[in-house]
Amino acid sequence: MSPTGAGAAATPKYTKKDFESDQDVRWCPGCGDYAILSAIQKSMPDLGIPKENIVFISGIGCSSRFPYYMNTYGFHTIHGRAPALATGLKVARPDLKIFVVTGDGDGLSIGGNHMLHVLRRNVDVTVLLFNNRIYGLTKGQYSPTSELGKVTKSTPLGSADRPVNPLAFALGCGATFVGRTVDRNIPHMDEMLKRAAAHRGTAFLEILQNCNVYNDLAWNVLYDKESKVLHELRLEHGKPLLFGPPDARQAVIMQGVTPKVVDAKGVAESALWIHDEKNVNAAKLLADLFAPDFPVPIGVLEDIAAPIYENVLIDQEQHALSDRGPGDIAKLLTSGDTWKISSEGG
Amino acid sequence: MSETATPVTGGRKSRKELSRAVIRFAGDSGDGMQLTGEQFTTESAWAGNDLATLPNFPAEIRAPAGTLFGVSSFQLQFGSQRVYTPGDRLDCLVAMNPAALKVHLSDLKPGGLLIVNTAAYEKRNLDKAGYAQNPLDDPALAERYRLHKVDMSGLTHEAIKDLPLNTKEKDRTKNFFALGLVSWIYTRPLEPTLDWIGKKFAKNPQFAEANTRVLKAGHAFGETAEFFEESYGIAPAEMAPGLYRAMTGNRALAWGLLAAAQRSQLTVVYGAYPITPASSVLEELAMHKRFRIRTIQAEDEIAAVTAAIGASFGGAIGVTCSSGPGIALKGEGIGLAVTAELPLVILNIQRAGPSTGMPTKTEQADLMQALYGRNSESPIVVLAPATPGDCFYVAYEAVRIALKYMVPVMVLSDGFLANGSEPWLIPDPATLPPIDVTFRTEKEGFFPYLRDPATLARPWVRPGTPGLEHRIGGIEKQDVTGNISYDPENHDHMVRTRAEKVRRVAQEIPPTSINGPATGDVLVVGWGGTYGAITAAVERAQADGKSVASIHLRHLNPLPPDLGHLLREYRKVLVPEINSGQLVRVLRAEYLVDAVGFNRVRGLPLASEDIYDAVIQLGSQK
């Protein structure tokens, strides 16, 4: 039974309210998480899945409080382990629709290993990574996505380690769906949530999120009106990579194996880079683009099909069962070399 | 050798009846000693003997040939009476090379049978073993032991010289020469090994032919060679009637889980990361896809335990397995299962530590880790099997308790039980206790932390159940509602409740059985894989007329409710363990008894001789 299939016949008509739990939301006022929570609650009725078949799994961090606020099944687990726990749940219960909610610290630092493996296994779960480039819950230390030289409480002279790029990481792990959206772009977030949830296999959606207390406006390049117009690159399958104000459109094109920004007017149609979600190599190049030298891509970088971990396991099981029928412990115990000792004393 | 019978004359050579014998096959890790020992074990089981085995091999997969650390050995004791241990001192040692002789000779009894492959005693191997001279040339060796120098390599090559195999392939069959020879000495049937050869080399008739010929050549050599003046017979043991099979501890754990899955009609989801000596449980389970088992080879120990917890949250039986270092990594995850109050079974196949320690060597030093090795107050149930076959029942019981009480249960096996085998009376699975699981589906009055009045278990709800959507997690929660709570009184209440839930598992423990008088001088209390050594020592002391009894604990947390009372019925309490005194500490703390430890931490099973000496010594004290 697939999550979508299960829902098709019997799913009640839900509204956003059906997915709001009775718990008080305890994020800082002004936190980007509020907008994400609202968008996710709003996207739930469109899944067409009975809400009892939906599970939110999280690790530790501000983002990981998420499950408490969703009126679905939920498990707030331990730091970094949500992808592993979700893998076990999905293997036991492939009929469930599972979301993993994590952050840049939880998902890419303490839980980096599990993130790597859930992505390469292609377990059918939707991973939502809230990236605010800071540790919020522990009160303001730098995170694995913080820029080099980041001055925080734990790095008063600036951080010494270079940041990880979540999209490039996910693609490097063999992810089958990689996308990016922004907490302050509600319509885009709605669309991306829908796309990620519809993907079969592991969907990895980075949500650029504002921590107004410890790292305010880290993503100002996409918040500030003027900057956004100059830098936001909307990825759309089959469309060219064009961005910038209407009167000064620019294009990202390939020069050899290197992306380059040029004036759109001067580019022949055949030279445009047409976005193709099925092209994994192109997605890897897109993942590295960022301001100020390049635009910041948002949208679906990649969406491909690959074998799904739990499906492969269950196929093997089905084959074994259809070949030889269900196992019987009594038969197993007496299989192979056995010998009898009679009551006469052997 | 306990020589109880008079020589029997049969044919040219005489045959002596023994009640038991201890044999060790030792050689280079490439010499096939494990296989030789396993085949000899099967032959002895066929002959109707009771037996116990001790495989002992280096951690290196292919250790450099001829070195001391590359020596691999397989020991077994077999007898016409109950055999509790693989034996302490050897009646017979087969040393395939100088390194094996050097490592193992000190365990051979004076006058014991020493069989060597002379071809291997050449300069290079002697150098590697650190022998300046060939020890076989030292007349003292033949005076102290019944030394038999056999050119096994030469005789092996001679037996198959016309077969189209290369020298290396021919040489590799020499372990079967040794097996054939020792099988003749101890009057073992060759049929099981001939069967095995037929099956193993079904697709390679030349190898089948070579191994068959070499096995028979070894056997015939014993029969005809002048210097083997006698052979030995060991009558079948008096064992409970029924159908038997050889059982190792790790296979028994795996099959116990399968039995529990079938009985409960739930799926076991088994998350594990390969680690010695636990990996073979994963490998065994992975073969049985027709049973209710799904295995995940996780990316690490932490993922293995959290995947199991995820499965339990989904209504399956979450099981994880490792050895000490891996259990350390799982600690945080186990704590999550404690507070989420989900069923979880953790198998710990203990090995010598700390840190990496000696991965292939046994130890029982993880008891404190099992009881206390997590942050804060994180009580779990702890069980320990006593023998390889007992692993089956303990794995089953661990699942039963975990599901009934919604609690993590750790099983403490060890490397000795894991790899050792014993003749195992096959049970009828229908006679195992029922495992009844009821998932909550009733909406009315539902809260995630409602409690069953008898077990304190909270309701188990499968995601997918309409109307029961709820959230759980690692944050402290209010009892009954499951809502996040930082209330001081509630936390104190929850700490006590989680402890009380584990304590109530004592309801499941049958009255403690005592091996010996109900009151007396010395009570020996053991747990885990030392059962055989303790029982053999205690029965020997009893046969000597001493007032000694033993108790073997399968439940280590909670402890049996009648234990405190029993401990006071004896003048002295002795606790033998392969650690520096862990259970003894628990007993002293729990019951205020002056229990005394007997501790050896050598990576090897305790010797029953040593336990016997400790019993006698303690009994003689005022």
Coordinates of C-alpha atoms in Angstrom, one line a residue, chain B residues 61-334:
Chain B
I61 CA 41.8 -12.6 8.7
R62 CA 45.0 -14.1 7.2
A63 CA 47.7 -13.6 9.8
P64 CA 51.2 -14.2 8.5
A65 CA 51.9 -17.9 8.2
G66 CA 53.9 -19.6 10.9
T67 CA 53.7 -16.8 13.5
L68 CA 52.7 -17.2 17.1
F69 CA 49.9 -14.7 16.8
G70 CA 48.6 -16.5 13.7
V71 CA 47.8 -19.6 15.6
S72 CA 44.2 -20.8 15.4
S73 CA 42.8 -23.5 17.6
F74 CA 39.6 -25.5 18.2
Q75 CA 39.1 -27.3 21.5
L76 CA 36.3 -29.6 22.5
Q77 CA 35.5 -31.9 25.4
F78 CA 33.2 -34.9 24.8
G79 CA 32.1 -37.5 27.1
S80 CA 29.7 -40.3 28.2
Q81 CA 28.5 -38.0 31.0
R82 CA 27.2 -34.5 31.1
V83 CA 29.8 -32.2 29.7
Y84 CA 29.6 -28.6 31.0
T85 CA 32.8 -27.0 29.5
P86 CA 35.3 -27.4 26.7
G87 CA 37.7 -28.6 29.4
D88 CA 40.6 -27.1 31.2
R89 CA 43.7 -29.3 30.5
L90 CA 44.2 -31.2 27.3
D91 CA 44.3 -35.0 26.9
C92 CA 45.3 -34.6 23.3
L93 CA 47.0 -31.8 21.4
V94 CA 47.4 -31.8 17.6
A95 CA 50.1 -29.2 16.8
M96 CA 50.3 -28.7 13.0
N97 CA 53.3 -26.3 13.2
P98 CA 56.0 -25.1 15.7
A99 CA 54.0 -21.9 16.6
A100 CA 51.0 -24.0 17.6
L101 CA 53.2 -26.2 19.8
K102 CA 54.8 -23.2 21.5
V103 CA 51.4 -21.5 22.2
H104 CA 49.5 -24.6 23.4
L105 CA 51.9 -27.1 24.8
S106 CA 51.6 -25.8 28.4
D107 CA 47.9 -26.8 28.4
L108 CA 48.7 -30.5 27.7
K109 CA 48.5 -32.8 30.7
P110 CA 51.7 -34.7 31.4
G111 CA 51.5 -38.0 29.7
G112 CA 49.0 -36.5 27.2
L113 CA 48.9 -37.4 23.5
L114 CA 50.9 -35.0 21.4
I115 CA 50.6 -35.3 17.6
V116 CA 52.7 -33.2 15.4
N117 CA 53.1 -32.7 11.6
T118 CA 56.9 -33.1 11.3
A119 CA 56.9 -31.6 7.8
A120 CA 56.1 -28.2 9.3
Y121 CA 59.0 -28.3 11.8
E122 CA 61.6 -26.8 9.4
K123 CA 63.9 -23.9 9.9
R124 CA 61.7 -21.1 8.8
N125 CA 58.8 -22.1 10.9
L126 CA 61.0 -22.8 13.9
D127 CA 62.5 -19.3 13.6
K128 CA 59.1 -17.7 13.4
A129 CA 58.0 -19.6 16.5
G130 CA 61.2 -18.6 18.3
Y131 CA 62.7 -22.0 18.6
A132 CA 66.5 -22.1 18.4
Q133 CA 66.4 -25.9 18.1
N134 CA 63.8 -28.2 16.8
P135 CA 61.7 -29.0 20.0
L136 CA 60.9 -32.4 18.6
D137 CA 64.6 -33.4 18.9
D138 CA 64.5 -32.7 22.7
P139 CA 64.2 -36.1 24.4
A140 CA 62.4 -34.4 27.3
L141 CA 59.4 -33.8 25.1
A142 CA 58.9 -37.5 24.4
E143 CA 59.5 -38.3 28.1
R144 CA 56.9 -35.9 29.3
Y145 CA 54.2 -36.6 26.7
R146 CA 53.2 -39.4 24.4
L147 CA 54.7 -37.8 21.3
H148 CA 53.8 -39.0 17.9
K149 CA 55.7 -37.5 15.0
V150 CA 53.8 -37.9 11.8
D151 CA 54.8 -36.5 8.4
M152 CA 51.2 -35.5 7.6
S153 CA 52.2 -33.4 4.6
G154 CA 54.2 -36.1 3.1
L155 CA 51.5 -38.8 3.7
T156 CA 48.8 -36.4 2.4
H157 CA 50.7 -35.8 -0.9
E158 CA 51.4 -39.5 -1.3
A159 CA 47.7 -40.4 -0.9
I160 CA 46.6 -38.1 -3.7
K161 CA 49.7 -37.9 -5.9
D162 CA 47.9 -39.1 -9.0
L163 CA 45.1 -36.4 -8.7
P164 CA 45.5 -33.4 -11.0
L165 CA 45.7 -30.8 -8.2
N166 CA 48.6 -28.4 -7.7
T167 CA 50.9 -28.7 -4.7
K168 CA 49.1 -25.9 -2.8
E169 CA 45.7 -27.5 -3.3
K170 CA 47.0 -30.9 -2.2
D171 CA 48.7 -29.4 0.8
R172 CA 45.5 -27.8 1.9
T173 CA 43.9 -31.1 2.6
K174 CA 46.3 -32.2 5.3
N175 CA 44.0 -31.1 8.1
F176 CA 41.7 -34.0 7.0
F177 CA 44.7 -36.3 7.5
A178 CA 44.8 -35.1 11.1
L179 CA 41.1 -35.4 11.4
G180 CA 41.1 -39.0 10.1
L181 CA 43.9 -39.9 12.4
V182 CA 42.3 -38.5 15.5
S183 CA 39.0 -39.9 14.5
W184 CA 40.6 -43.3 14.5
I185 CA 42.3 -42.7 17.9
Y186 CA 38.9 -41.8 19.5
T187 CA 36.8 -44.3 17.4
R188 CA 34.7 -41.5 15.8
P189 CA 32.4 -42.4 12.9
L190 CA 33.7 -40.9 9.6
E191 CA 30.2 -40.8 7.9
P192 CA 29.3 -37.3 8.9
T193 CA 32.5 -35.9 7.5
L194 CA 32.3 -38.0 4.3
D195 CA 28.7 -36.6 3.9
W196 CA 30.0 -33.1 4.4
I197 CA 32.7 -33.6 1.8
G198 CA 30.2 -34.9 -0.7
K199 CA 27.9 -31.8 -0.2
K200 CA 30.6 -29.2 0.1
F201 CA 32.5 -30.3 -3.1
A202 CA 29.4 -31.6 -5.0
K203 CA 30.5 -29.3 -7.9
N204 CA 34.1 -30.2 -7.7
P205 CA 34.6 -34.0 -7.7
Q206 CA 38.4 -33.7 -7.6
F207 CA 38.4 -31.9 -4.3
A208 CA 35.8 -34.3 -3.0
E209 CA 38.0 -37.2 -4.0
A210 CA 41.2 -35.7 -2.5
N211 CA 39.6 -34.9 0.8
T212 CA 38.0 -38.3 1.1
R213 CA 41.2 -40.1 0.3
V214 CA 43.2 -38.0 2.7
L215 CA 40.7 -38.4 5.5
K216 CA 40.7 -42.2 5.0
A217 CA 44.5 -42.2 4.7
G218 CA 44.8 -40.6 8.1
H219 CA 42.3 -43.1 9.6
A220 CA 44.2 -46.0 8.1
F221 CA 47.5 -44.6 9.3
G222 CA 46.2 -44.8 12.9
E223 CA 45.1 -48.3 12.3
T224 CA 48.3 -49.6 10.8
A225 CA 51.1 -47.4 12.2
E226 CA 53.2 -49.2 14.8
F227 CA 53.3 -46.5 17.3
F228 CA 49.6 -46.0 18.0
E229 CA 49.3 -48.8 20.4
E230 CA 45.7 -48.2 21.4
S231 CA 42.5 -46.3 20.6
Y232 CA 39.8 -45.0 22.8
G233 CA 36.1 -45.4 23.0
I234 CA 33.7 -43.1 24.7
A235 CA 30.2 -44.4 25.3
P236 CA 27.2 -42.3 24.4
A237 CA 26.1 -40.0 27.1
E238 CA 22.9 -40.3 29.0
M239 CA 21.0 -37.4 27.6
A240 CA 17.3 -36.5 27.7
P241 CA 15.6 -38.3 24.8
G242 CA 14.6 -36.3 21.7
L243 CA 15.9 -34.8 18.6
Y244 CA 19.2 -32.9 18.8
R245 CA 21.2 -30.6 16.7
A246 CA 24.5 -28.7 17.2
M247 CA 23.8 -25.1 18.2
T248 CA 26.0 -22.1 18.5
G249 CA 25.0 -19.1 20.6
N250 CA 24.8 -16.6 17.8
R251 CA 22.6 -18.8 15.6
A252 CA 20.4 -19.5 18.7
L253 CA 19.9 -15.8 19.2
A254 CA 18.9 -15.3 15.6
W255 CA 16.5 -18.3 15.7
G256 CA 15.0 -17.1 19.0
L257 CA 14.2 -13.8 17.4
L258 CA 12.5 -15.6 14.4
A259 CA 10.5 -17.7 16.9
A260 CA 9.4 -14.6 18.7
A261 CA 8.4 -12.9 15.4
Q262 CA 6.4 -16.0 14.3
R263 CA 4.7 -16.3 17.7
S264 CA 3.8 -12.6 18.0
Q265 CA 2.9 -12.3 14.3
L266 CA 5.0 -9.1 14.2
T267 CA 8.0 -8.3 12.0
V268 CA 11.5 -8.1 13.5
V269 CA 13.4 -5.1 12.1
Y270 CA 17.0 -5.8 12.9
G271 CA 19.5 -2.9 12.7
A272 CA 23.1 -3.8 13.0
Y273 CA 26.6 -2.7 12.1
P274 CA 29.2 -5.5 11.5
I275 CA 31.4 -6.1 14.6
T276 CA 33.2 -9.1 15.9
P277 CA 31.8 -11.4 17.5
A278 CA 28.3 -10.2 16.7
S279 CA 28.2 -10.1 12.9
S280 CA 27.1 -13.7 12.4
V281 CA 23.7 -12.9 14.0
L282 CA 23.1 -10.4 11.2
E283 CA 24.3 -12.8 8.6
E284 CA 22.1 -15.6 9.9
L285 CA 19.0 -13.4 10.0
A286 CA 19.7 -12.0 6.5
M287 CA 19.3 -15.6 5.1
H288 CA 15.8 -16.0 6.4
K289 CA 13.8 -13.6 4.3
R290 CA 10.7 -16.0 4.4
F291 CA 10.4 -15.3 8.1
R292 CA 9.1 -12.1 9.6
I293 CA 12.5 -10.5 9.6
R294 CA 13.9 -7.4 7.8
T295 CA 17.6 -6.7 8.3
I296 CA 19.3 -3.3 7.9
Q297 CA 23.1 -3.1 7.7
A298 CA 23.2 0.4 9.1
E299 CA 25.9 3.0 8.5
D300 CA 27.0 2.9 12.1
E301 CA 26.0 1.6 15.5
I302 CA 24.0 4.7 16.3
A303 CA 21.9 4.4 13.1
A304 CA 21.5 0.7 13.9
V305 CA 19.8 1.3 17.2
T306 CA 17.8 4.3 16.1
A307 CA 16.5 2.4 13.0
A308 CA 15.4 -0.3 15.4
I309 CA 13.6 2.3 17.6
G310 CA 11.9 3.8 14.5
A311 CA 10.7 0.3 13.7
S312 CA 9.3 -0.2 17.2
F313 CA 7.5 3.2 16.9
G314 CA 6.0 1.7 13.7
G315 CA 4.7 -1.4 15.5
A316 CA 7.5 -3.8 14.6
I317 CA 9.9 -5.5 17.0
G318 CA 13.0 -3.3 16.9
V319 CA 16.2 -5.3 17.6
T320 CA 19.8 -4.2 17.5
C321 CA 23.0 -6.1 18.1
S322 CA 26.7 -5.3 18.8
S323 CA 29.6 -5.9 21.1
G324 CA 30.8 -3.6 23.9
P325 CA 32.3 -0.7 21.8
G326 CA 29.2 -0.6 19.7
I327 CA 26.9 -0.7 22.7
A328 CA 28.8 2.3 24.0
L329 CA 27.8 4.2 20.9
K330 CA 24.2 3.1 21.2
G331 CA 23.8 4.5 24.7
E332 CA 22.0 7.7 23.7
G333 CA 19.6 5.8 21.5
I334 CA 18.8 3.3 24.3

